[in-house]
Coordinates of C-alpha atoms and ligand atoms in Angstrom, one line a residue:
M1 CA 47.4 -86.8 -27.7
A2 CA 49.1 -83.4 -27.5
T3 CA 52.8 -83.6 -26.8
L4 CA 54.2 -82.0 -23.7
T5 CA 55.7 -79.3 -25.8
D6 CA 52.5 -78.3 -27.3
Q7 CA 50.7 -78.5 -24.0
F8 CA 53.0 -76.0 -22.5
G9 CA 53.3 -73.7 -25.6
I10 CA 57.0 -74.4 -26.2
Q11 CA 56.6 -74.5 -30.0
E12 CA 54.9 -71.2 -30.0
A13 CA 57.5 -69.7 -27.6
L14 CA 60.3 -71.0 -30.0
S15 CA 58.7 -69.4 -32.9
K16 CA 58.2 -66.0 -31.2
L17 CA 62.0 -66.1 -30.3
G18 CA 62.7 -66.5 -34.0
I19 CA 64.1 -70.2 -33.5
K20 CA 63.0 -71.7 -36.8
E21 CA 63.1 -75.3 -38.1
I22 CA 62.9 -76.9 -34.7
N23 CA 62.6 -80.7 -34.3
N24 CA 65.5 -82.2 -36.3
G25 CA 66.1 -79.0 -38.5
T26 CA 69.1 -76.8 -37.8
S27 CA 68.8 -73.6 -36.2
T28 CA 71.0 -70.5 -36.1
G29 CA 70.6 -67.0 -34.7
S30 CA 71.3 -63.6 -36.2
N31 CA 75.0 -62.7 -36.1
S32 CA 76.0 -66.2 -35.0
F33 CA 78.9 -67.7 -36.8
A34 CA 77.9 -71.2 -37.3
N35 CA 79.2 -73.7 -40.0
G36 CA 80.4 -76.5 -37.8
E37 CA 79.4 -79.7 -36.2
I38 CA 75.8 -80.1 -34.9
I39 CA 75.1 -79.6 -31.3
E40 CA 71.9 -81.4 -30.3
S41 CA 69.8 -79.6 -27.7
Y42 CA 67.6 -82.2 -25.7
S43 CA 65.1 -81.0 -23.1
P44 CA 65.6 -82.6 -19.6
V45 CA 61.9 -82.0 -19.2
D46 CA 60.7 -84.7 -21.5
G47 CA 63.9 -85.9 -23.4
T48 CA 62.7 -84.3 -26.6
L49 CA 65.2 -83.3 -29.1
I50 CA 64.3 -79.6 -29.4
A51 CA 66.7 -78.5 -32.1
K52 CA 70.0 -79.0 -33.7
V53 CA 72.3 -76.1 -33.6
K54 CA 75.5 -75.7 -35.7
S55 CA 78.6 -75.0 -33.7
S56 CA 81.3 -72.5 -34.8
T57 CA 84.5 -73.6 -36.6
K58 CA 87.9 -72.2 -36.4
E59 CA 87.2 -69.9 -39.3
D60 CA 83.8 -68.8 -37.8
Y61 CA 85.5 -67.9 -34.6
E62 CA 88.1 -65.9 -36.5
A63 CA 85.2 -64.1 -38.5
A64 CA 83.6 -63.3 -35.2
M65 CA 86.7 -61.8 -33.8
V66 CA 87.4 -59.6 -36.8
K67 CA 83.8 -58.3 -36.8
A68 CA 84.0 -57.6 -33.0
Q69 CA 87.4 -55.8 -33.3
E70 CA 85.8 -53.6 -36.1
A71 CA 82.6 -52.9 -34.1
F72 CA 84.8 -51.9 -31.2
K73 CA 86.4 -49.0 -33.1
T74 CA 82.9 -47.4 -33.5
W75 CA 81.2 -48.6 -30.2
R76 CA 83.9 -47.1 -28.0
L77 CA 83.4 -43.6 -29.6
I78 CA 79.6 -43.5 -28.8
P79 CA 79.1 -41.5 -25.6
A80 CA 78.4 -43.8 -22.6
P81 CA 74.9 -42.4 -21.9
K82 CA 74.0 -43.0 -25.6
R83 CA 75.3 -46.5 -25.3
G84 CA 73.0 -46.6 -22.2
E85 CA 70.1 -45.6 -24.2
I86 CA 70.6 -48.6 -26.5
V87 CA 70.9 -50.9 -23.5
R88 CA 67.6 -49.4 -22.2
Q89 CA 66.0 -50.4 -25.4
M90 CA 67.3 -53.9 -25.0
G91 CA 65.6 -54.0 -21.6
E92 CA 62.4 -52.9 -23.3
E93 CA 62.8 -55.7 -25.9
L94 CA 63.4 -58.2 -23.1
R95 CA 60.1 -57.1 -21.3
K96 CA 58.4 -57.9 -24.6
Y97 CA 59.9 -61.5 -24.8
K98 CA 59.9 -62.2 -21.0
E99 CA 57.3 -64.9 -21.3
P100 CA 58.7 -67.0 -24.2
L101 CA 62.2 -66.5 -23.2
G102 CA 61.3 -67.7 -19.7
Q103 CA 59.6 -70.7 -21.1
L104 CA 62.6 -71.6 -23.2
V105 CA 64.9 -71.2 -20.3
S106 CA 62.5 -73.6 -18.3
Y107 CA 62.2 -76.1 -21.1
E108 CA 65.9 -76.3 -22.3
M109 CA 67.4 -76.0 -18.8
G110 CA 64.8 -77.6 -16.7
K111 CA 64.3 -75.0 -14.0
S112 CA 60.8 -74.1 -12.9
L113 CA 58.9 -71.7 -15.2
Q114 CA 58.7 -69.2 -12.4
E115 CA 62.5 -69.4 -12.0
G116 CA 62.8 -69.1 -15.7
L117 CA 60.8 -65.9 -15.8
G118 CA 62.7 -64.8 -12.8
E119 CA 65.9 -65.3 -14.7
V120 CA 64.6 -63.0 -17.5
Q121 CA 63.5 -60.4 -14.8
E122 CA 67.2 -60.2 -13.7
M123 CA 68.2 -59.4 -17.3
I124 CA 65.7 -56.6 -17.4
D125 CA 66.8 -55.4 -13.9
I126 CA 70.5 -55.3 -15.1
C127 CA 69.6 -53.4 -18.2
D128 CA 68.0 -50.8 -16.0
F129 CA 71.0 -50.7 -13.6
A130 CA 73.3 -50.4 -16.6
V131 CA 71.4 -47.5 -18.0
G132 CA 71.9 -45.5 -14.8
L133 CA 75.6 -46.6 -14.6
S134 CA 76.2 -45.3 -18.0
R135 CA 76.1 -41.7 -16.4
Q136 CA 78.2 -42.9 -13.5
L137 CA 81.4 -44.3 -14.7
Y138 CA 83.2 -42.1 -12.3
G139 CA 86.9 -41.7 -11.7
L140 CA 88.5 -39.8 -8.8
T141 CA 90.5 -36.5 -8.9
M142 CA 93.5 -36.0 -6.8
H143 CA 95.5 -33.1 -5.6
S144 CA 98.9 -33.0 -7.3
E145 CA 102.0 -32.5 -5.1
R146 CA 103.3 -30.2 -8.0
P147 CA 102.1 -26.6 -8.4
M148 CA 99.7 -25.8 -11.4
H149 CA 99.2 -29.5 -12.1
R150 CA 96.0 -31.4 -12.1
M151 CA 95.7 -35.2 -11.5
Y152 CA 92.6 -37.4 -12.1
E153 CA 91.9 -40.9 -13.3
Q154 CA 89.4 -42.0 -15.9
Y155 CA 88.1 -45.3 -17.1
H156 CA 88.3 -46.6 -20.7
P157 CA 86.8 -49.7 -22.4
V158 CA 89.1 -52.6 -22.6
G159 CA 88.1 -53.9 -25.9
I160 CA 86.6 -57.3 -26.6
V161 CA 85.1 -59.1 -23.7
G162 CA 84.7 -63.0 -24.0
I163 CA 81.8 -64.3 -22.0
I164 CA 81.7 -68.1 -21.3
S165 CA 78.7 -69.3 -19.5
A166 CA 77.3 -72.2 -17.6
F167 CA 74.1 -74.1 -18.5
N168 CA 72.2 -73.4 -15.2
F169 CA 71.8 -69.6 -15.7
P170 CA 71.7 -69.8 -19.4
V171 CA 70.6 -66.1 -20.1
A172 CA 71.1 -64.0 -16.9
V173 CA 74.9 -64.5 -16.6
W174 CA 75.4 -63.4 -20.2
S175 CA 73.2 -60.2 -19.4
W176 CA 75.1 -59.5 -16.2
N177 CA 78.3 -59.3 -18.2
S178 CA 77.3 -57.8 -21.6
M179 CA 74.9 -55.0 -20.3
L180 CA 77.7 -53.7 -18.1
A181 CA 80.4 -54.2 -20.8
W182 CA 78.4 -52.4 -23.3
V183 CA 77.7 -49.3 -21.3
C184 CA 81.5 -49.4 -20.5
G185 CA 82.2 -49.2 -24.3
D186 CA 83.3 -52.9 -24.8
V187 CA 82.0 -55.3 -27.3
C188 CA 81.2 -58.8 -26.5
V189 CA 81.7 -62.4 -27.7
W190 CA 79.6 -64.9 -26.1
K191 CA 80.0 -68.7 -26.0
P192 CA 77.0 -70.3 -24.1
S193 CA 77.0 -73.7 -22.7
E194 CA 76.7 -76.3 -25.3
K195 CA 73.8 -77.7 -23.0
T196 CA 71.7 -74.6 -23.6
P197 CA 72.4 -73.3 -27.2
L198 CA 68.9 -72.3 -28.0
C199 CA 68.8 -69.8 -25.1
G200 CA 71.9 -68.2 -26.6
I201 CA 70.2 -67.9 -30.0
A202 CA 67.1 -66.4 -28.5
C203 CA 69.0 -63.7 -26.6
Q204 CA 71.0 -62.8 -29.7
N205 CA 67.9 -62.6 -31.9
I206 CA 66.3 -60.3 -29.4
I207 CA 69.1 -57.7 -29.0
Q208 CA 70.1 -57.8 -32.6
K209 CA 66.9 -56.1 -33.5
V210 CA 68.0 -53.1 -31.2
L211 CA 71.4 -53.0 -32.6
E212 CA 70.1 -52.8 -36.2
R213 CA 67.4 -50.2 -35.5
N214 CA 70.3 -48.0 -33.9
N215 CA 72.5 -48.5 -36.8
V216 CA 75.2 -50.0 -34.6
P217 CA 77.6 -52.5 -36.0
E218 CA 76.4 -56.1 -35.3
G219 CA 79.9 -57.1 -34.1
V220 CA 79.1 -55.5 -30.8
S221 CA 77.4 -58.7 -29.9
C222 CA 78.7 -61.9 -31.5
L223 CA 77.5 -65.4 -30.6
I224 CA 79.6 -68.5 -31.1
N225 CA 78.9 -72.0 -30.1
G226 CA 80.9 -75.1 -29.3
R227 CA 83.1 -76.2 -26.4
E228 CA 86.4 -76.0 -28.2
N229 CA 85.9 -72.3 -28.9
G230 CA 86.2 -71.9 -25.1
D231 CA 89.9 -72.7 -25.5
R232 CA 90.3 -70.4 -28.4
M233 CA 89.1 -67.7 -26.2
N234 CA 91.4 -68.5 -23.4
T235 CA 94.6 -68.2 -25.7
D236 CA 93.4 -65.3 -27.8
K237 CA 95.3 -62.1 -27.1
R238 CA 92.5 -60.0 -28.7
L239 CA 90.4 -60.7 -25.6
P240 CA 91.9 -58.6 -22.8
L241 CA 89.1 -60.0 -20.5
V242 CA 87.4 -63.4 -20.3
S243 CA 84.5 -63.8 -18.0
F244 CA 84.0 -67.3 -17.1
T245 CA 81.2 -68.9 -15.2
G246 CA 81.3 -72.7 -14.7
S247 CA 83.0 -75.3 -12.6
T248 CA 86.0 -75.0 -10.6
R249 CA 87.7 -77.6 -12.6
V250 CA 87.3 -75.7 -16.0
G251 CA 87.8 -72.4 -14.3
R252 CA 91.3 -73.4 -13.0
H253 CA 92.3 -74.2 -16.5
V254 CA 90.8 -70.9 -17.8
S255 CA 92.4 -69.0 -15.2
K256 CA 96.0 -70.3 -15.9
T257 CA 95.7 -70.1 -19.7
V258 CA 94.5 -66.4 -19.7
A259 CA 96.8 -65.4 -17.1
E260 CA 99.7 -66.9 -19.1
R261 CA 99.1 -64.2 -21.7
F262 CA 98.5 -61.5 -19.1
G263 CA 94.9 -61.4 -19.9
N264 CA 92.1 -60.6 -17.1
T265 CA 89.5 -62.9 -15.9
I266 CA 86.3 -62.7 -13.9
L267 CA 85.8 -66.2 -12.5
E268 CA 82.4 -67.2 -11.2
L269 CA 83.0 -70.9 -10.1
G270 CA 81.5 -73.5 -7.8
G271 CA 80.0 -73.0 -4.5
N272 CA 79.6 -75.3 -1.3
N273 CA 77.1 -73.0 0.6
A274 CA 76.0 -73.5 4.2
I275 CA 73.2 -72.2 6.4
I276 CA 73.9 -72.1 10.2
V277 CA 70.7 -72.7 12.1
S278 CA 71.4 -71.1 15.5
E279 CA 69.7 -72.0 18.7
H280 CA 68.0 -68.5 18.4
A281 CA 66.6 -69.2 14.8
D282 CA 63.0 -68.8 13.8
L283 CA 62.4 -72.3 12.6
S284 CA 59.4 -71.2 10.2
M285 CA 61.9 -69.0 8.4
V286 CA 64.6 -71.5 8.3
L287 CA 62.1 -73.9 6.6
V288 CA 61.6 -71.8 3.5
G289 CA 65.2 -70.7 3.3
A290 CA 66.6 -74.2 3.6
V291 CA 64.2 -76.1 1.6
F292 CA 64.2 -73.6 -1.4
G293 CA 67.9 -73.2 -1.1
A294 CA 68.5 -77.0 -1.3
V295 CA 65.9 -78.2 -3.7
G296 CA 65.2 -75.1 -5.9
T297 CA 66.4 -75.5 -9.5
A298 CA 66.9 -79.2 -8.4
G299 CA 70.0 -78.1 -6.4
Q300 CA 71.8 -76.7 -9.7
R301 CA 72.5 -73.2 -8.5
C302 CA 76.0 -72.0 -7.7
T303 CA 74.2 -70.7 -4.5
T304 CA 72.3 -73.9 -3.7
T305 CA 72.3 -74.7 0.0
R306 CA 74.4 -77.9 0.2
R307 CA 75.2 -77.9 4.0
L308 CA 73.0 -77.2 7.1
I309 CA 75.0 -76.6 10.3
I310 CA 72.4 -76.9 13.1
H311 CA 72.8 -76.2 16.8
E312 CA 72.5 -79.3 18.8
S313 CA 69.5 -78.0 20.7
M314 CA 67.6 -77.4 17.4
Y315 CA 68.8 -80.5 15.5
D316 CA 65.8 -82.9 16.1
K317 CA 63.2 -80.3 15.7
T318 CA 64.9 -78.9 12.5
I319 CA 65.1 -82.6 11.0
D320 CA 61.6 -83.3 11.9
V321 CA 60.4 -80.1 10.1
L322 CA 62.7 -80.8 6.9
K323 CA 61.5 -84.3 6.7
N324 CA 58.0 -83.3 6.7
A325 CA 58.6 -80.5 4.1
Y326 CA 60.5 -83.0 1.9
G327 CA 57.6 -85.4 2.1
Q328 CA 55.4 -82.9 0.5
L329 CA 57.6 -81.9 -2.4
K330 CA 56.2 -82.4 -5.8
I331 CA 58.7 -83.6 -8.4
G332 CA 57.9 -83.2 -12.1
N333 CA 57.6 -81.1 -15.1
P334 CA 59.0 -77.7 -14.2
L335 CA 56.5 -75.9 -16.6
D336 CA 53.7 -77.1 -14.3
S337 CA 53.5 -74.6 -11.5
N338 CA 52.2 -77.3 -9.1
N339 CA 55.7 -78.9 -9.0
H340 CA 58.5 -77.9 -6.7
V341 CA 61.4 -79.9 -8.2
G342 CA 62.3 -80.3 -12.0
P343 CA 64.9 -82.4 -13.6
L344 CA 68.7 -82.4 -13.6
I345 CA 70.1 -81.1 -16.8
D346 CA 71.3 -84.7 -18.2
K347 CA 71.9 -88.2 -17.3
D348 CA 75.5 -87.6 -16.5
S349 CA 74.3 -85.3 -13.8
V350 CA 72.0 -88.1 -12.6
K351 CA 75.0 -90.4 -12.4
N352 CA 77.0 -87.8 -10.4
Y353 CA 74.2 -87.4 -8.0
L354 CA 73.9 -91.2 -7.4
E355 CA 77.6 -91.6 -7.0
A356 CA 77.8 -88.7 -4.5
I357 CA 75.1 -90.5 -2.4
E358 CA 77.0 -93.7 -2.3
K359 CA 80.3 -91.9 -1.5
A360 CA 78.5 -90.2 1.5
K361 CA 77.2 -93.4 2.7
A362 CA 80.6 -95.2 2.4
E363 CA 82.2 -92.4 4.4
G364 CA 79.7 -93.1 7.2
G365 CA 76.8 -90.7 6.3
K366 CA 73.3 -91.7 7.5
V367 CA 70.5 -91.1 5.1
I368 CA 67.7 -89.1 6.6
V369 CA 65.6 -88.5 3.5
E370 CA 66.2 -91.2 0.8
G371 CA 67.2 -90.2 -2.7
G372 CA 66.7 -92.1 -6.0
V373 CA 65.7 -91.7 -9.5
M374 CA 62.0 -91.1 -10.4
Q375 CA 60.5 -93.7 -12.6
G376 CA 57.2 -93.9 -14.7
E377 CA 55.0 -91.6 -16.6
G378 CA 56.2 -88.0 -16.6
Y379 CA 59.8 -89.0 -15.9
E380 CA 60.7 -90.5 -19.3
S381 CA 63.8 -88.1 -19.7
G382 CA 65.4 -90.1 -16.8
C383 CA 66.7 -86.8 -15.3
Y384 CA 64.2 -86.5 -12.4
V385 CA 65.8 -87.3 -8.9
K386 CA 64.4 -87.1 -5.4
P387 CA 66.0 -84.4 -3.2
C388 CA 67.7 -86.2 -0.3
I389 CA 69.1 -85.4 3.2
I390 CA 72.2 -87.0 4.6
E391 CA 73.8 -86.6 8.0
A392 CA 77.3 -86.1 7.5
K393 CA 80.6 -84.8 8.7
N394 CA 82.0 -81.6 7.3
S395 CA 85.3 -83.3 6.8
F396 CA 83.9 -86.0 4.5
E397 CA 85.6 -85.8 1.1
I398 CA 82.3 -85.7 -0.7
V399 CA 80.9 -82.9 1.5
Q400 CA 84.0 -80.8 0.7
H401 CA 83.0 -81.2 -3.0
E402 CA 80.2 -79.5 -4.9
T403 CA 77.8 -82.1 -6.3
F404 CA 75.3 -80.1 -8.7
A405 CA 72.2 -81.9 -7.4
P406 CA 69.7 -81.8 -4.6
I407 CA 71.7 -83.5 -1.8
L408 CA 71.6 -81.7 1.5
Y409 CA 74.3 -82.6 4.2
V410 CA 73.2 -81.9 7.8
M411 CA 75.5 -81.7 10.8
K412 CA 75.4 -80.6 14.4
Y413 CA 77.4 -77.8 16.2
T414 CA 77.8 -76.8 19.9
N415 CA 79.0 -73.2 19.8
L416 CA 78.9 -70.5 17.2
E417 CA 82.7 -70.2 16.7
E418 CA 82.7 -74.0 15.8
A419 CA 79.8 -73.5 13.4
I420 CA 81.6 -70.6 11.6
A421 CA 84.8 -72.6 11.4
M422 CA 82.8 -75.6 9.7
Q423 CA 81.1 -73.2 7.4
N424 CA 84.4 -71.8 6.2
D425 CA 86.2 -75.2 6.2
V426 CA 85.5 -76.1 2.5
P427 CA 87.6 -75.0 -0.6
Q428 CA 84.8 -72.9 -2.0
G429 CA 83.7 -69.4 -0.7
L430 CA 80.6 -68.3 -2.5
S431 CA 77.4 -67.9 -0.2
S432 CA 76.6 -68.3 3.3
S433 CA 73.9 -67.6 5.7
I434 CA 72.9 -67.7 9.4
F435 CA 69.4 -67.9 10.9
T436 CA 69.3 -66.2 14.2
Q437 CA 67.4 -63.6 16.2
N438 CA 70.4 -62.8 18.3
M439 CA 72.2 -59.6 17.3
R440 CA 75.5 -60.7 18.8
E441 CA 75.4 -63.8 16.7
M442 CA 74.5 -62.0 13.5
E443 CA 77.3 -59.4 13.9
L444 CA 79.9 -62.1 14.7
F445 CA 78.9 -64.1 11.5
L446 CA 79.3 -60.9 9.5
S447 CA 82.5 -59.7 11.1
Q448 CA 86.2 -60.4 10.1
A449 CA 86.0 -63.3 12.2
G450 CA 82.8 -64.7 10.6
S451 CA 82.0 -66.0 7.1
D452 CA 84.8 -66.1 4.7
C453 CA 82.4 -66.0 1.7
G454 CA 81.7 -63.3 -1.0
I455 CA 78.0 -63.4 0.1
A456 CA 76.9 -63.5 3.8
N457 CA 73.2 -63.3 4.7
V458 CA 71.2 -63.1 7.9
N459 CA 67.8 -64.7 8.0
I460 CA 67.9 -65.3 4.2
G461 CA 69.0 -68.5 2.5
T462 CA 72.1 -68.8 0.5
S463 CA 70.4 -68.5 -3.0
G464 CA 68.7 -65.8 -4.8
A465 CA 71.0 -62.7 -4.9
E466 CA 69.7 -59.3 -6.1
I467 CA 71.5 -57.6 -9.1
G468 CA 72.2 -54.4 -7.1
G469 CA 75.1 -56.0 -5.1
A470 CA 78.4 -57.3 -6.4
F471 CA 78.0 -61.1 -7.0
G472 CA 80.8 -63.6 -6.5
G473 CA 82.9 -65.6 -4.1
E474 CA 86.3 -66.3 -2.7
K475 CA 88.8 -69.2 -2.8
E476 CA 87.9 -71.8 -5.3
T477 CA 84.8 -69.9 -6.3
G478 CA 87.5 -67.7 -8.1
G479 CA 87.3 -64.3 -6.6
G480 CA 85.4 -62.6 -9.4
R481 CA 82.6 -60.0 -9.0
E482 CA 79.7 -59.3 -11.3
S483 CA 76.5 -57.3 -11.6
G484 CA 75.9 -54.5 -9.3
S485 CA 78.0 -52.3 -7.0
D486 CA 81.3 -51.3 -8.7
A487 CA 81.7 -54.6 -10.5
W488 CA 81.7 -52.4 -13.8
K489 CA 85.5 -51.5 -13.0
A490 CA 86.4 -55.0 -14.2
Y491 CA 85.2 -54.1 -17.6
M492 CA 87.3 -51.0 -18.0
R493 CA 90.9 -50.0 -17.8
R494 CA 91.9 -47.3 -15.5
Q495 CA 94.2 -44.4 -16.6
T496 CA 95.8 -41.9 -14.3
N497 CA 96.3 -38.5 -16.1
T498 CA 98.5 -35.5 -14.9
I499 CA 98.2 -32.3 -16.7
N500 CA 100.8 -29.5 -16.1
Y501 CA 99.1 -26.1 -16.9
G502 CA 102.1 -24.0 -15.6
S503 CA 105.1 -22.9 -17.4
E504 CA 107.7 -24.8 -15.3
L505 CA 108.4 -28.5 -15.4
P506 CA 108.9 -29.5 -11.7
L507 CA 109.5 -33.3 -11.3
A508 CA 107.7 -35.5 -8.9
Q509 CA 109.3 -36.3 -5.4
G510 CA 111.2 -33.1 -5.5
I511 CA 113.9 -34.6 -7.9
R512 CA 116.0 -31.9 -9.5
F513 CA 117.3 -32.5 -13.0
D514 CA 119.0 -29.2 -14.1
L515 CA 120.1 -28.9 -17.7
Ligands
NAD1 P1 81.2 -76.2 -17.0 O1 82.5 -75.8 -16.2 O2 81.2 -77.7 -17.4 O3 81.1 -75.5 -18.3 C1 80.9 -73.9 -18.2 C2 81.4 -73.4 -19.6 O4 82.8 -73.7 -19.9 C3 80.5 -74.0 -20.8 O5 80.2 -73.0 -21.6 C4 81.7 -75.0 -21.3 O6 81.5 -75.1 -22.8 C5 82.9 -74.1 -21.2 N1 84.2 -74.8 -21.3 C6 84.4 -76.1 -21.3 N2 85.8 -76.4 -21.4 C7 86.3 -75.1 -21.6 C8 87.6 -74.8 -21.7 N3 88.7 -75.7 -21.9 N4 88.0 -73.5 -21.9 C9 86.9 -72.6 -21.8 N5 85.7 -72.9 -21.6 C10 85.4 -74.2 -21.6 O7 80.1 -75.9 -16.0 P2 78.5 -76.2 -16.1 O8 78.4 -77.7 -15.8 O9 78.0 -75.6 -17.3 O10 78.0 -75.2 -14.9 C11 77.9 -75.7 -13.6 C12 79.0 -75.1 -12.8 O11 79.0 -73.7 -13.0 C13 78.9 -75.4 -11.2 O12 80.1 -75.7 -10.7 C14 78.3 -74.0 -10.8 O13 78.6 -73.8 -9.3 C15 79.1 -73.1 -11.5 N6 78.3 -71.8 -11.7 C16 79.0 -70.8 -11.0 C17 78.3 -69.5 -10.9 C18 78.7 -68.5 -10.0 O14 78.4 -67.2 -10.3 N7 79.7 -68.6 -9.2 C19 77.1 -69.3 -11.5 C20 76.4 -70.4 -12.3 C21 77.2 -71.7 -12.4

């Protein structure tokens, strides 16, 4: 009988991506620094050991940094639009590899094939965005208070950008950071999650070809593996910027450690996102937004809908519609497009999910749609769980916490001010949304007295942001912004320049200093 991997073409995808010696061999990518302990990559889809990857030792880490430092000296001198042209070619290369890379994302991380392909599409889109940006790294000019003086500001690259990424967006988050950093003139050292090391190798293989073709030093993009290298990056003064995506717990540590050495961070941490379902909501729209938001990627998006705050007059109707939809969800292999919900990343995650349900019950939560672990054929990895719905209070300790699994907490409200207060009353501040056809309600939700999140949507769920906007959140989500808008400024240092083209030397603020 064909194995699942063969059935869905994974072996072929891996070979197209240049990942060799799979199944118990060791696998390394181009320009990766890998002589350390073995990291085993298991697929949550079927429990198969896909490959063993070597992590990077302290010496490997050092070699990567030296190579990156050298590369920066050359890369920063290449005009930004020329760097943009190289990024454009990377986008072309990603277009060629969209299918196998999307398959690998799905197989190694466990999200649906459609979402895996969507993640690669985001990478392509950010390349296009970065190409345009390479001609738009604008600084302002100002009028000087002194005669015959000119003032302006310009942006310079910062140097080496350290990228530490989470398992759930194993390729897109890297590209959001690296494509912008590259057009800005920085070089990048990437440490992917140890849960998805093959995705890192695949990306590195794809872009390395472009760097070689353009005779660019390969240290422009370095890949290192292994959790302990995260801490090396935090304390390394050669990294003026660390862009960290992951849990609030680890992010807090990264933030403190990097700040201690006056380095900068972009922090993209946990969310606890809510949808407000108003009495003026179109329920058919809520259905798609809430169900995809809560169960898509098996609840493992930072923007996953975790709370539904429903107007009391809509409560029973909404719950009926949700129960019906949850009853139709197909749970199974994410590479099979008939399924809606794939696996959690690993068994630790399954344990967290089960514990969260127990905690919610212990705090007085009422189960509306029962959860549980799927058993039997097709679920051998032990990572498939049933999306569940629990009626809860916003103040429950477990509701205040991000559990990275498909658990949706539902609660009632009476007036919109109360709903907005509930939506804001969590430590995190990533994504939020309201479903309403009432203009006053939407404007209040978006006003300064409304949502306190980095993302606030109307008649759209909490998940699935576009690359054109700045992405990120407030409070314990970390305050960072990535991707579109002017997020590029975080990857550059701003310099204010004043030029005196006269023959006098007047001092600022009218100060006289006669000699
Ligand atoms: P995690 O915090 O366990 O790991 C994230 C990364 O941190 C991994 O690469 C890991 O190796 C690394 N790491 C571990 N210890 C470190 C240390 N001491 N110093 C530096 N790096 C260290 O997170 P995860 O389980 O991979 O991802 C899920 C979390 O990520 C969720 O909380 C989710 O909300 C969050 N996330 C946030 C966003 C966002 O944009 N806000 C996007 C995706 C994921």
